[in-house]
Amino acid sequence: SQAAQAAEDGIRVLSAEKRIDLTGPIVKVFLTLKVQNTATGADASHVLIAFTPAEADHLAIVKATRAEGKRKKKTYIPLPVSPADPATAAPNGARLYSISLPTPLKPTDTTTVEVFYVLTHSLEPFPAEITQSESQLVYYRDSAVLLSPYHVQEQGTYVKTPSSRVESFTRVDPTSRSGPDVKYGAYGNQLPYAYSPIILHYENNHAFAVVEELVRKVEISHWGNVQVTEHYKLKHGGAKHKGVFSRLEYQARQSISGASSFKNLLARLPPRVHSVYYRDEIGNISSSHLRSDSYKSELEIEPRYPLFGGWHCTFTIGYGMPLQDFLFESADGRRFANLTFGCPLLNTVVDNLTIKVVLPEGSKSPQAVVPFETEQHLETSYSYLDVVGRTTVVIKKKNVVGEHNVPFQVYYEFSPIFMLAEPLMLVTAVLLFFAACIVYLHTDLSIAKSQASS
Amino acid sequence: MLVLAPAACILSGIALSSAFDVLTRSMKFQLSKLFDDGPAISGNGSPNGSSASTVNTSSSKNEKTEKSEAAPKEKQSKKNRRKDKEVTESVSVKPKKEKRLSVLPLEASIVSTLLLIALGGFYVVHCVWAAAEAYSAPSIVLTSRSREGLHVFDDFREAYAWLSHNTDVDDKVASWWDYGYQTTAMANRTVIVDNNTWNNTHIATVGTAMSSPEKAAWEIFDSLDVKYVLVVFGGLVGYPSDDINKFLWMVRIGGGEFPHIKEPDYLRDGQYRVDAQATPTMLNCLMYKLCYYRFVETDGKGFDRVRGYEIGKKHFKLTHFEEVFTTHHWMVRIYKLKPQKNRIRGKLKKLKSSSKTSSTLAAGRKKNPWQ
């Protein structure tokens, strides 16, 4: 790793621009780095980015792209990002991620890399408890200068808040604020791992919908249907509600009462979805709307009561989809199901996601291919007319956001003769029953001989 | 009247069955006559021929029926020596019966059969509609039809779901006994009295608490370790089975066990009223206050849709309870018992219900848990 470090030592960041989007409950950061390889002999194949330990714990996703081409022919090619080798030293426990460049950077060459990352649970509500008529204010902690393992020659940080009510923000000159935007102005010539902590205290009344646990069960049936059942445990993750809840105030003064509460959520489902149900443990919830068109369906659900800070609710959403949209055959003869990872609810963060893909009986050697790191294991579930049980692929992931809603594949082998198993079982059962009836009707079980025969 | 329903069903079933019988037999007879008669009809005169064939077919049918009659009769009465006599009797009776057999014309019987089948089909549709409209109303979800379609009042389940998710597992909920089982099953919380409570004194305690003024009610509920009080109020939407209509039972049951609850205190001219004519005891009792808390602010006048008049006491504050949840249509209202206020050492608050405090003073200063 000493050699690797030597190569990266030569990289300098010529200019860095960090745009922080604080308008929702999840923090989204866009980082544009223009790097130059100032080493004389070696080519640089990676670019490292650094996060504080707190940021690294709450990091949901990191993506990097590089622009190719000029002006109108610009295309963005994605670059793989992975946690760097833990042996590379970083002071104060900072964690490093390494972006692999497609072509190594020659000495004195420059390139621009765009990094996008999402931080969850990074907005701390302050005050921690609010009444119904108060607005929600949150703290956001970050650094005015970019935390980077390299020298940064020139940089600026731009913070965007949802409303123009910014209670306070740390000033690190030059800092300027105009309405909802705060700019931490151009800083020059920063040493590696320079850090200048700032706190922003601002108003954020966006719905802080946190799904504490989501269990999605996808049952694939070769008779033409994919049935999805999702069990949610939803919580309002913002400032806790204290005191009175007055329905009168909530209904009459809607603009100021319950500003940070939310009463409906939107779920994006595939098109051609049928038999959608929305219920909880005590029965069906009738307040929902489904709108479909040819490329998506939108389900708007309203929990039984509006959610204020700290309130929970649980519910189940289920729907069926036609099999031909999701099951395909791969080049090597295996079948694969192309499903969407993540949670269909928009603008939510899932703390614990479990996806169970139940494959039809008789499937062999299942394999799930997911574009990011997940925990996987196999289980067996039993359903109707099962003899040996159905292989289930269980995929678990923590800290899932909307950017994780990408397709993933589950491959398995299935010989078509197994499709006859269920109908043959039913036919045999009915046949045996009828045969038993015939036998019963034709046997004479009486002990004494009947008089008529004499 | 309900006893006649199964009898009517069976009779109509028999009628329909015999109608089908007559019609299908007519059709069968007419069709067979049509096919048999074809070549013969040119030869003979039609009425003679038809009557002859009628007799022929009826006699052939007679033989068939005779045989079939004989066979079961043989089986049934093996020891009966009179079977020969019976057979001859049935033979002699049969031709008379057969001649009186009504045979309807073919077109009429076909049309009638189709109409009967259509009647059966419409009956099924009607029954499904009647069951959906009149017999499918679970009392927990109420519906009403308006111009915009079906309006659903799911307030009960909303309140129980809120209780189950947003209160602690050990919290106790006090309500009238009607909602006991529902609260236990759906909200999963401990209740004070439920639908199977045999202990009349316990129900009377809850009834007394609902009929007492706020402070006395708070003390009763506090002694039962209650955290939440649930009341059902239909005045905003017009739901008639709410707690104000059931209030007379709370007073009577409570008064039966605790003599300080006297029913005449709540009656004006022999009636329970909650408008301006109501008695002061009624306007100060806990049930009134919990149901109508801030109700006047909904429409400015406090018009109760169930009772049909404006309420008596419109503007008041709650001192010992605070509102924690009210459902969408105000049908279920949940209140929390406020914790006891801190007493300042050396200074006692104004002695209101002096009977209790004087007794404690007499017995020696009770140990103040808040100091």
PDB file of C-alpha atoms in Angstrom, chain A residues 10 18 21 25 57 61 72 74 95 126 154 175 184 199 272 279 288 291 304 330-331 333 340 365:
ATOM      1  CA  GLY A  10       0.949  13.264  -6.505  1.00  0.00           C
ATOM      2  CA  LYS A  18     -19.409  21.257  -3.111  1.00  0.00           C
ATOM      3  CA  ASP A  21     -28.921  20.139  -0.881  1.00  0.00           C
ATOM      4  CA  PRO A  25     -35.028  15.024   5.072  1.00  0.00           C
ATOM      5  CA  ASP A  57     -21.711   5.854   9.312  1.00  0.00           C
ATOM      6  CA  ILE A  61     -24.707   5.754  -1.352  1.00  0.00           C
ATOM      7  CA  LYS A  72     -23.243  18.904 -26.707  1.00  0.00           C
ATOM      8  CA  LYS A  74     -21.046  15.245 -23.256  1.00  0.00           C
ATOM      9  CA  ARG A  95     -12.690   7.049   6.193  1.00  0.00           C
ATOM     10  CA  PHE A 126     -33.356  21.224  17.471  1.00  0.00           C
ATOM     11  CA  GLU A 154      -9.358  26.535  -4.709  1.00  0.00           C
ATOM     12  CA  THR A 175     -19.318  33.599   4.001  1.00  0.00           C
ATOM     13  CA  TYR A 184     -18.936  29.494   2.022  1.00  0.00           C
ATOM     14  CA  ILE A 199     -23.306  24.263  12.056  1.00  0.00           C
ATOM     15  CA  ARG A 272     -49.737  -2.903 -15.273  1.00  0.00           C
ATOM     16  CA  ARG A 279     -54.186  -2.639   4.941  1.00  0.00           C
ATOM     17  CA  SER A 288     -55.666   5.552  -0.887  1.00  0.00           C
ATOM     18  CA  ARG A 291     -53.312   6.305 -10.722  1.00  0.00           C
ATOM     19  CA  ARG A 304     -55.182   6.307   9.299  1.00  0.00           C
ATOM     20  CA  SER A 330     -30.473 -15.361 -19.996  1.00  0.00           C
ATOM     21  CA  ALA A 331     -27.936 -16.361 -22.604  1.00  0.00           C
ATOM     22  CA  GLY A 333     -30.215 -20.924 -20.413  1.00  0.00           C
ATOM     23  CA  THR A 340     -36.366  -3.290  -8.565  1.00  0.00           C
ATOM     24  CA  SER A 365     -28.950 -22.836  -7.762  1.00  0.00           C
TER      25      SER A 365
END
